[in-house]
Tab-separated table of C-alpha atoms in Angstrom:
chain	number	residue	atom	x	y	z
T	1	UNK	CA	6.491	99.008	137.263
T	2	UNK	CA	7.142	101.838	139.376
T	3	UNK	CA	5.516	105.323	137.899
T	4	UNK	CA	7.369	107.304	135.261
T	5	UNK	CA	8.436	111.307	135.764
T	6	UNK	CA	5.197	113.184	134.668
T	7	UNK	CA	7.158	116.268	132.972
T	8	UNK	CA	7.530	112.955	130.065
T	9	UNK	CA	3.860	113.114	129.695
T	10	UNK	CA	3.339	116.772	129.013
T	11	UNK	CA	5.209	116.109	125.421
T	12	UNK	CA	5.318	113.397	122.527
T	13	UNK	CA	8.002	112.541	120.155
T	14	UNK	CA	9.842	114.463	117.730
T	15	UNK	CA	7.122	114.596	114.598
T	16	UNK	CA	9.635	115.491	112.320
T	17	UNK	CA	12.226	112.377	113.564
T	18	UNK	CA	8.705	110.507	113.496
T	19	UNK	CA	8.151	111.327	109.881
T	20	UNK	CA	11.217	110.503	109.174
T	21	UNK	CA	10.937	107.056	110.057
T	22	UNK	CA	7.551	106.223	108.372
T	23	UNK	CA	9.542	107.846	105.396
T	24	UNK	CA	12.344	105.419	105.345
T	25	UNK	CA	9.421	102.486	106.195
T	26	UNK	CA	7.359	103.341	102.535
T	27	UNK	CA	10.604	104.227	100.560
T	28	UNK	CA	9.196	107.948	100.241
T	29	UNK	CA	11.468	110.765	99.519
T	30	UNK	CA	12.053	112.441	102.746
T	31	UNK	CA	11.501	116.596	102.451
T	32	UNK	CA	10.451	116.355	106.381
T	33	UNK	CA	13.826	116.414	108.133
T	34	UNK	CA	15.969	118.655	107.515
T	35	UNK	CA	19.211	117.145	105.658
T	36	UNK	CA	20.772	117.677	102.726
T	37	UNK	CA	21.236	114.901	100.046
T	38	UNK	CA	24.497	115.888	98.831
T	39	UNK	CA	28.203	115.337	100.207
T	40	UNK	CA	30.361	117.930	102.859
T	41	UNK	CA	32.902	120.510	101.326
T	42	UNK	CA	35.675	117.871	100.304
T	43	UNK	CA	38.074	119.828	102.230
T	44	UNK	CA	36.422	118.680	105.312
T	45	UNK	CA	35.695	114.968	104.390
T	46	UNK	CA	39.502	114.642	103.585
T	47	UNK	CA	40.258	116.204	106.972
T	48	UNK	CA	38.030	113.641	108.487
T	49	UNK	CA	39.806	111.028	106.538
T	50	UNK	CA	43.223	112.123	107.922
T	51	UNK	CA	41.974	112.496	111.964
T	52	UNK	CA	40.546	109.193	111.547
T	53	UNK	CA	44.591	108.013	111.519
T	54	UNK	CA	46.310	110.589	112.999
T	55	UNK	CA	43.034	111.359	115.878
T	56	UNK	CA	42.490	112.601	117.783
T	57	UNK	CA	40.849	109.518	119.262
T	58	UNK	CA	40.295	110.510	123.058
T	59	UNK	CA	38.589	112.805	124.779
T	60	UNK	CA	39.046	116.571	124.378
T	61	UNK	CA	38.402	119.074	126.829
T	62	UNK	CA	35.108	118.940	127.729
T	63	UNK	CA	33.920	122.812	126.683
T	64	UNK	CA	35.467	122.128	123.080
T	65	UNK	CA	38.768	121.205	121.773
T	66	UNK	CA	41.166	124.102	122.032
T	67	UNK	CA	42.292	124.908	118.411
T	68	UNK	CA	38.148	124.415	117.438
T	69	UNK	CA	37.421	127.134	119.340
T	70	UNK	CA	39.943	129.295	118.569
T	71	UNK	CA	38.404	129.043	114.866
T	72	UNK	CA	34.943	129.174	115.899
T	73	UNK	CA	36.086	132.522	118.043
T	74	UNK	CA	37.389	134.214	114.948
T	75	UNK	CA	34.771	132.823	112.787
T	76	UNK	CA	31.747	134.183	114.803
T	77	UNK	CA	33.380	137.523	116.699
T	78	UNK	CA	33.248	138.813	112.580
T	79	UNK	CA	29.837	137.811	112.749
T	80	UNK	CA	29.032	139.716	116.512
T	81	UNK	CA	31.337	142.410	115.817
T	82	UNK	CA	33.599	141.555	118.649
T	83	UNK	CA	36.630	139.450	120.527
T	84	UNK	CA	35.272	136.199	121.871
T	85	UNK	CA	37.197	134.696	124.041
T	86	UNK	CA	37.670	130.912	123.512
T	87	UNK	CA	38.148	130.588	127.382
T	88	UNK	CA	35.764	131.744	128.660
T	89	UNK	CA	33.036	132.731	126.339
T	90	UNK	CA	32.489	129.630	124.031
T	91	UNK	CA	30.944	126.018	125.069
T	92	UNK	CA	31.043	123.212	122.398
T	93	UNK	CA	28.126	120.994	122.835
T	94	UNK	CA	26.648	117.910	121.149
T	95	UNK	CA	24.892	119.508	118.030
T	96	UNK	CA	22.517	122.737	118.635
T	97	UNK	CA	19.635	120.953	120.050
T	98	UNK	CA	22.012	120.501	123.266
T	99	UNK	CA	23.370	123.506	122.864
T	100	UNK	CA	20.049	125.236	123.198
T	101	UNK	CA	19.342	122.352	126.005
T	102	UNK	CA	22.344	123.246	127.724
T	103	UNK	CA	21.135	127.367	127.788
T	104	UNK	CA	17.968	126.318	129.369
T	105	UNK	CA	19.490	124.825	131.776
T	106	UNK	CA	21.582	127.377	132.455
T	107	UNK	CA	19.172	129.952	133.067
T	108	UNK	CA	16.255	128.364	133.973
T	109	UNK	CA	14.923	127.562	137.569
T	110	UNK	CA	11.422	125.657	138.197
T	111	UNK	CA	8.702	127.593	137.547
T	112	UNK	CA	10.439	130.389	135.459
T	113	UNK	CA	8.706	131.788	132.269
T	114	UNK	CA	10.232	131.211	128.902
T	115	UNK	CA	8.679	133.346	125.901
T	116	UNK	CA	8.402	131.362	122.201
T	117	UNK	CA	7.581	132.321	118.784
T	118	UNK	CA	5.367	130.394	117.401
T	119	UNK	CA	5.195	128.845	114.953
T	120	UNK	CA	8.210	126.790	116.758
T	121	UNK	CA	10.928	124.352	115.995
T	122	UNK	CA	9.212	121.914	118.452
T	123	UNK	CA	12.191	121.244	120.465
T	124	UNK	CA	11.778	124.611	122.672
T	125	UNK	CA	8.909	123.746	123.996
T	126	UNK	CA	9.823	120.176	125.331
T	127	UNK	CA	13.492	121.821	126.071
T	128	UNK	CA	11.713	124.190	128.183
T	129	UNK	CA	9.476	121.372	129.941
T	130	UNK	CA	12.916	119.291	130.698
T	131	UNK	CA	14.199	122.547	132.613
T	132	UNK	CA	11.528	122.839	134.564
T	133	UNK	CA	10.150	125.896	132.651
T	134	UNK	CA	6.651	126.934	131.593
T	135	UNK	CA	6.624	128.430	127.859
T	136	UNK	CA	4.798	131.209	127.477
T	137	UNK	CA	4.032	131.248	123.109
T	138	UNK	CA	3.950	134.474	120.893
T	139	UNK	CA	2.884	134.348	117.678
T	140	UNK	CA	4.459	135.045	114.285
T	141	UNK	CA	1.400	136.260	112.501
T	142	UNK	CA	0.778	135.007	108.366
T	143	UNK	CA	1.609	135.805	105.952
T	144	UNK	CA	4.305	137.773	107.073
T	145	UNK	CA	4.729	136.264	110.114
T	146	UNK	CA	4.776	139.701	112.750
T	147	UNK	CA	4.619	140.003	115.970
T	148	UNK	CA	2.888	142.131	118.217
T	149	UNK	CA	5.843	143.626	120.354
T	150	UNK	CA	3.424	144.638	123.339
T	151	UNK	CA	2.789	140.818	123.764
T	152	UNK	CA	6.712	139.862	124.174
T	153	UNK	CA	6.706	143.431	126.732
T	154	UNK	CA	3.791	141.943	128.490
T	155	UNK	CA	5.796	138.532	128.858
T	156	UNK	CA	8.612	140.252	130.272
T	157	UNK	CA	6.504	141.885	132.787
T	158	UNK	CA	4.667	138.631	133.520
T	159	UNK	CA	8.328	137.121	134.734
T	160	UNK	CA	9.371	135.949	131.605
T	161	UNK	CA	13.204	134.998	132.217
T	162	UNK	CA	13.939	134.972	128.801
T	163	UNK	CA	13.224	134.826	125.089
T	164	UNK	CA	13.627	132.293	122.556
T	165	UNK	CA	14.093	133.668	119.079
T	166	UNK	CA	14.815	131.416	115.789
T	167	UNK	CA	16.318	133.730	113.515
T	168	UNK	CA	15.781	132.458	110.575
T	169	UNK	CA	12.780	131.064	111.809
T	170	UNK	CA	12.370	127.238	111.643
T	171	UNK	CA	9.821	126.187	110.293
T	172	UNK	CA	8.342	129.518	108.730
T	173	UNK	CA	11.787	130.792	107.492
T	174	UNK	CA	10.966	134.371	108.573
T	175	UNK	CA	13.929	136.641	108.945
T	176	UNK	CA	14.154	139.002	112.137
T	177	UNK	CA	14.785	142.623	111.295
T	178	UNK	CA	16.975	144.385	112.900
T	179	UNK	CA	14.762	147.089	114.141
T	180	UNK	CA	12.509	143.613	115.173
T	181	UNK	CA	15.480	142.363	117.342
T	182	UNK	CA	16.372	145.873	118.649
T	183	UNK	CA	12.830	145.943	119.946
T	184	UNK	CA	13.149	142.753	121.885
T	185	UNK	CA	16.467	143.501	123.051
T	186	UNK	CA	15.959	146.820	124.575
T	187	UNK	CA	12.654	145.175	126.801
T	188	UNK	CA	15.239	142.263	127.311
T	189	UNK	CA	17.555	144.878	128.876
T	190	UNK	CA	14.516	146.802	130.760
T	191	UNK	CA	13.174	143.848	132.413
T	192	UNK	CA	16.830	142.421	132.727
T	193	UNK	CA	16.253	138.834	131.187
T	194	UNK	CA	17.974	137.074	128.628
T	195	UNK	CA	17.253	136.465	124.817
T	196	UNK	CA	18.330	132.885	123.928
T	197	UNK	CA	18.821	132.816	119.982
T	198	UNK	CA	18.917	129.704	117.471
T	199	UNK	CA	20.916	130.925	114.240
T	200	UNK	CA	21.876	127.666	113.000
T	201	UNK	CA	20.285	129.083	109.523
T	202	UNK	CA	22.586	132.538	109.529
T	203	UNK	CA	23.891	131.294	106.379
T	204	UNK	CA	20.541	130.757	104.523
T	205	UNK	CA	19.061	134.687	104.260
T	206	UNK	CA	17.573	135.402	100.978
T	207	UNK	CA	18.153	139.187	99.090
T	208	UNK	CA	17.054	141.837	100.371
T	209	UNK	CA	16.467	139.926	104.018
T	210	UNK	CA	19.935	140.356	106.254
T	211	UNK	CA	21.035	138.392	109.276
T	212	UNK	CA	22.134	140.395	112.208
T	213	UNK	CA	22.997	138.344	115.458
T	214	UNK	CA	21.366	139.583	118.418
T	215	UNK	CA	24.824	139.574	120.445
T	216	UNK	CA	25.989	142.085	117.787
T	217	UNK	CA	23.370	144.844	119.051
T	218	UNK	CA	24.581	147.646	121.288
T	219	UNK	CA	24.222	146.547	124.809
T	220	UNK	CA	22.888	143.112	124.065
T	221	UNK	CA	26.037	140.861	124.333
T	222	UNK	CA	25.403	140.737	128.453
T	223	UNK	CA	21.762	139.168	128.008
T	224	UNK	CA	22.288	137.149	124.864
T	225	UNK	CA	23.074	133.670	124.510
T	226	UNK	CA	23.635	132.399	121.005
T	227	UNK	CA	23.117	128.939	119.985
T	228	UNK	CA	24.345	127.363	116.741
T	229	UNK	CA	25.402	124.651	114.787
T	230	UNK	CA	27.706	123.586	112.126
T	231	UNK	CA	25.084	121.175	110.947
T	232	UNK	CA	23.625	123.245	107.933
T	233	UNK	CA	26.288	125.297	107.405
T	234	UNK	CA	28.542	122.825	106.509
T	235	UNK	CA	26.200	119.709	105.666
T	236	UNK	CA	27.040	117.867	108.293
T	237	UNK	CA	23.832	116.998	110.551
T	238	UNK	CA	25.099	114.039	111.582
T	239	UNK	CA	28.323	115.289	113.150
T	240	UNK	CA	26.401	116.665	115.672
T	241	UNK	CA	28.343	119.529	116.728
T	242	UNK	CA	26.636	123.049	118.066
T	243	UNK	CA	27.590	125.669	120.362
T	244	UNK	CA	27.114	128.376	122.762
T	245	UNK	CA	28.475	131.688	123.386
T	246	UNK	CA	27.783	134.381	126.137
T	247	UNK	CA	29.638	136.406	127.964
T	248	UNK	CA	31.978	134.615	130.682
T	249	UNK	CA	29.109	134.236	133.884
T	250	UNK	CA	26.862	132.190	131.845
T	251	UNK	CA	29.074	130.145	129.634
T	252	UNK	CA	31.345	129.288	133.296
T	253	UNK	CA	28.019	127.699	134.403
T	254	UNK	CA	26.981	126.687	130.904
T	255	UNK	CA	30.200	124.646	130.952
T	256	UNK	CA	28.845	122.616	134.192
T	257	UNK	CA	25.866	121.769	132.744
T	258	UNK	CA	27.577	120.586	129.613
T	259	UNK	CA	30.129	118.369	131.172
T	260	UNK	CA	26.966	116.151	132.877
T	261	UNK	CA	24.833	115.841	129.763
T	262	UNK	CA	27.294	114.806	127.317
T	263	UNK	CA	30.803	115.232	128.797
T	264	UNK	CA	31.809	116.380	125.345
T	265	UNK	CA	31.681	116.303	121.082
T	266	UNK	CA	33.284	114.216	119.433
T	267	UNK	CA	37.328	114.842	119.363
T	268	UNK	CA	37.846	113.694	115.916
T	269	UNK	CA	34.968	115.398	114.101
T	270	UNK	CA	35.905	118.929	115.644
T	271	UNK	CA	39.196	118.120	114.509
T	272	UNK	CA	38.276	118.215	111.047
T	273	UNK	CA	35.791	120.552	111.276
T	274	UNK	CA	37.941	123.235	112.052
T	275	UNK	CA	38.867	122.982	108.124
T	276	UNK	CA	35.283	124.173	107.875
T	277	UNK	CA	35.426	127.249	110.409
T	278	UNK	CA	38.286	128.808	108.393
T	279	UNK	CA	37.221	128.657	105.029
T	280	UNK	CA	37.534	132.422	103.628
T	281	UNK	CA	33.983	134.559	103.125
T	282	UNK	CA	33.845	133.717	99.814
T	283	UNK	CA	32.554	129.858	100.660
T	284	UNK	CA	29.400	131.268	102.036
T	285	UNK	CA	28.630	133.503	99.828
T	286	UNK	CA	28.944	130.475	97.437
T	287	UNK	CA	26.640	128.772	100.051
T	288	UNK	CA	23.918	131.382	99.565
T	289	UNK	CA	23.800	131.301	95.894
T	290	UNK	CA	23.525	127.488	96.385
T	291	UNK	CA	20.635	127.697	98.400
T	292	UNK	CA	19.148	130.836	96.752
T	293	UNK	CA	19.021	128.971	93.454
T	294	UNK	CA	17.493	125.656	95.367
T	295	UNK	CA	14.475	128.068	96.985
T	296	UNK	CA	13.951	129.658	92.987
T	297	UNK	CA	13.574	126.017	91.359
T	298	UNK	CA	11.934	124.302	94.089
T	299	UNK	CA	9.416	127.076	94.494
T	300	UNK	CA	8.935	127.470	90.697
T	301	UNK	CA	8.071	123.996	90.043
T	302	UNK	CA	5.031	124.595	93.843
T	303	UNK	CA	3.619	127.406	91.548
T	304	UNK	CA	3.898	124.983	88.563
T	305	UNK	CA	1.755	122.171	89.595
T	306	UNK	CA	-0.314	124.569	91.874
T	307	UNK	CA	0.621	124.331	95.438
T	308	UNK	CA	0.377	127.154	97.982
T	309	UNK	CA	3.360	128.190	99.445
T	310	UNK	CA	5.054	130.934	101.762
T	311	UNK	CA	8.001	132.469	100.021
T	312	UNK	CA	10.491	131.900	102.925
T	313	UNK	CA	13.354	134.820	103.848
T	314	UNK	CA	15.433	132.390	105.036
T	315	UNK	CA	16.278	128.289	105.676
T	316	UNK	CA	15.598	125.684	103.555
T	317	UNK	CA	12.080	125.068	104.667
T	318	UNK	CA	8.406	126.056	102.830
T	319	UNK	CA	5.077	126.216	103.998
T	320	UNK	CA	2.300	124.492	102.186
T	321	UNK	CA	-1.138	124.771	102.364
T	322	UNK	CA	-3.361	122.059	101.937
T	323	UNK	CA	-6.850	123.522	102.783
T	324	UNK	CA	-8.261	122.391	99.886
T	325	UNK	CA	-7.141	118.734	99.946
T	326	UNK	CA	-8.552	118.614	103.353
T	327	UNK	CA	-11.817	119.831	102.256
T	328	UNK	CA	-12.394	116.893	99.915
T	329	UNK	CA	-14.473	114.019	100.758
T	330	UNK	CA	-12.105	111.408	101.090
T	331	UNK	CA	-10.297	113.606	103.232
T	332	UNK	CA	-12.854	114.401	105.754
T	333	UNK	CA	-11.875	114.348	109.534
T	334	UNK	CA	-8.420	114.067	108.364
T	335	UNK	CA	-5.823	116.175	110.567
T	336	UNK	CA	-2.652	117.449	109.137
T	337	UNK	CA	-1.112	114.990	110.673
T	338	UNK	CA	-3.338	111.785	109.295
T	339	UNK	CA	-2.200	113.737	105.454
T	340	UNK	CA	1.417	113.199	106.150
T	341	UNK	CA	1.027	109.691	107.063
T	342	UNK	CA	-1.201	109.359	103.861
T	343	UNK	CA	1.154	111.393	101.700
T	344	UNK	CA	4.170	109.478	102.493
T	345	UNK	CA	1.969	105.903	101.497
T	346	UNK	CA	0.326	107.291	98.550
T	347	UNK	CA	2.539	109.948	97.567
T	348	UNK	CA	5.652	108.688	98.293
T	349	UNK	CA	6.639	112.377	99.522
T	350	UNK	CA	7.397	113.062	103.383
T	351	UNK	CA	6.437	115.782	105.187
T	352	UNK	CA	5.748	117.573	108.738
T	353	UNK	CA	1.947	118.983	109.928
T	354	UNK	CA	2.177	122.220	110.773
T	355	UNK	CA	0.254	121.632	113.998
T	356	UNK	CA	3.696	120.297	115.434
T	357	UNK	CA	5.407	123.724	115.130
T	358	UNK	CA	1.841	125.795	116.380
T	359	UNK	CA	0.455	126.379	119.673
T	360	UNK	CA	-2.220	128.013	117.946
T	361	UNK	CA	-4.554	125.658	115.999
T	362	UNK	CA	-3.380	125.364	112.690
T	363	UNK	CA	-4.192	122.276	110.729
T	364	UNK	CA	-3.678	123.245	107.486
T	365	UNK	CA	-0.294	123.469	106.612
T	366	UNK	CA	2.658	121.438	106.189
T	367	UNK	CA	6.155	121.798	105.726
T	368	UNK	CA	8.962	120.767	103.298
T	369	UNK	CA	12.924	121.543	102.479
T	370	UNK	CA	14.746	122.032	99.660
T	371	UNK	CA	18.173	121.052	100.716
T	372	UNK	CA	17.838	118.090	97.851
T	373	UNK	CA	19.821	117.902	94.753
T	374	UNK	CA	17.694	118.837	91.502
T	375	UNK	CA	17.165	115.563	90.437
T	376	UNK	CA	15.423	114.364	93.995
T	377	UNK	CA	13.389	118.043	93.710
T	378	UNK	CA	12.459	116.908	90.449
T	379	UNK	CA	11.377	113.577	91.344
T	380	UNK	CA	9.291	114.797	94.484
T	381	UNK	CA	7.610	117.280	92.395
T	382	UNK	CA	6.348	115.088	89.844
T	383	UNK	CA	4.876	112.645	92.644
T	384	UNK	CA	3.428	115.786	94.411
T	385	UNK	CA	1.892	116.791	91.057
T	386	UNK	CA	-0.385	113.700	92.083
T	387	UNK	CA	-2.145	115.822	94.502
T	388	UNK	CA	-3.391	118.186	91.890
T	389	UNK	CA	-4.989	115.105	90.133
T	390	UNK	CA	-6.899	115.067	93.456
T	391	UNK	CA	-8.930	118.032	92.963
T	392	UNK	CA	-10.127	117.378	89.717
């Protein structure tokens, strides 16, 4: 067989799509990926129900059905504080993890330098691999997971072309200040590079914690490019429907690169998803006291049986530390990774290592959500009590 590309070498699997599969293997209940267990607004599963008759059926225009991004134009310019212009300033893509695929792309030439948080969702790295990028990793510092802002200005003035920044932060569900992403922003601006954002959680930001979109800051529209998703939003992961927007230079070239990866999303799913991008403010505020509620009762019944946690600002996701599992004999040698894989047999609970969202060498956490009904929280906390039994 002839030899493979090397750049498919320089990174594994997803660990969390990985887990996800040993989970469905042993029957565990799966807190690794990040899905909730519960149904769509009905509004939007009848909608579905009615474009799977009435379509549409064919293709849309590549960039995003018109009337889809005329919502998701009024939906978001609230959010940035301006007029988006569904021309010219909006690119529908296949979920966010193309979307934010689709920016690197964009902006990214062979050899360029792309600054990452880290902890990471692990798909930047590998999406900044497949551009032909070299990530350059900052870390978010526990427990309340700072940064030092010289190291992102010494990035910039390294060559860094741009910035990613998960806001809320997957997997440590930190929350970016605004005085935090004015800092960025204004080096962004000095060193005239771009700050690529993930905000697919702008929905999920926990009193007193506020979401402010990058784009939204004076003078940062021109080097931002925002990525989201209407996965978690609206409970729909599997729709796979994301987006970009930028101003018109990037998103005209954006568009390009969209059109060859995926040609487009699927017609009828935007169709009844704009249903979803018009619902009035009051849905997510509903949202929030939904998942505000979830955090509480899944975090109560951690400190119940003992587990240490991170309180998170924002997502669905929680930090665990198992330090003192690993410490036990029958444990020995184990990585975080080798715990999963025994949780999910023994436990019956799934999870993700840590060491898959750190370039620094962490081994001693793992992560969970809480996007689960009560009753499946319950049940996973009760089998997860079973570690406790461990250290006695």
């Amino acid at each position: 067989m002839p030899k493979l590309s090397d750049r498919v070498g320089t990174f594994t699997d997803s660990v969390i799509r990985r887990m996800t599969r040993i989970s469905d293997e042993y029957g565990a209940i799966n807190l690794s990926q990040g899905f909730p267990d519960f149904d769509p607004p009905k509004e939007i599963m009848d909608a579905l129900a009615k474009a799977a008759y009435a379509g549409p059926h064919q293709y849309s225009v590549t960039f995003g059905a018109e009337n889809f991004r005329e919502a998701l134009a009024r939906k978001q310019g609230r959010a940035i504080g301006r007029e988006i212009d569904p021309e010219t300033e909006i690119v529908v893509t296949c979920g966010g993890t193309e979307a934010m695929m689709c920016a690197m792309m964009t902006i990214c030439n062979p050899g360029d330098k792309v600054m990452v948080f880290s902890p990471f969702y692990e798909n930047y790295g590998a999406d900044a691999i497949l551009s032909g990028a070299e990530p350059v990793y900052i870390p978010l510092v526990p427990p309340e997971y700072g940064f030092d802002i010289s190291l992102v200005e010494e990035g910039f003035k390294n060559g860094a072309k741009a910035i990613i920044v998960c806001n809320p932060s997957n997997p440590c569900g930190k929350v970016f200040s605004r005085e935090e992403l004015t800092a960025i922003g204004e080096l962004a601006v000095k060193y005239d590079a771009f700050v690529v954002t993930d905000e697919v959680y702008e929905h999920m930001v926990y009193a007193p914690n506020r979401h402010t979109c990058m784009a939204s800051i004076p003078g940062m529209y021109e080097h931002t490019i925002t990525c989201n998703s209407l996965s978690k939003t609206y409970s729909i992961t599997g729709w796979r429907l994301g987006y970009l927007i930028g101003p018109e230079e990037v998103i005209e070239s954006a568009k390009k690169v969209h059109d060859f990866l995926t040609v487009g999303a699927a017609a009828p799913l935007q169709e009844a998803a704009v249903t979803g991008l018009n619902f009035p403010e009051s849905y997510y505020e509903e949202l929030l006291e939904v998942y505000t509620k979830k955090r509480a009762y899944f975090l109560e019944g951690l400190d119940r049986i003992g587990l240490k946690h991170n309180v998170p600002q924002g997502t669905y996701f929680v930090l665990i530390d198992i330090q003192a599992f690993l410490d036990l004999p029958q444990f020995s040698g184990y990585t975080d990774l080798e715990f999963c894989e025994w949780m999910i047999k023994n436990i019956k609970v799934a999870a993700v290592p840590g060491s898959s969202f750190f370039k620094e060498e962490v081994n001693n956490l793992i992560r969970l959500h809480f996007a689960r009904e009560e009753k499946t929280m319950d049940e996973a906390l009760a089998r997860l009590a079973k570690l406790q039994e461990l250290l006695k």
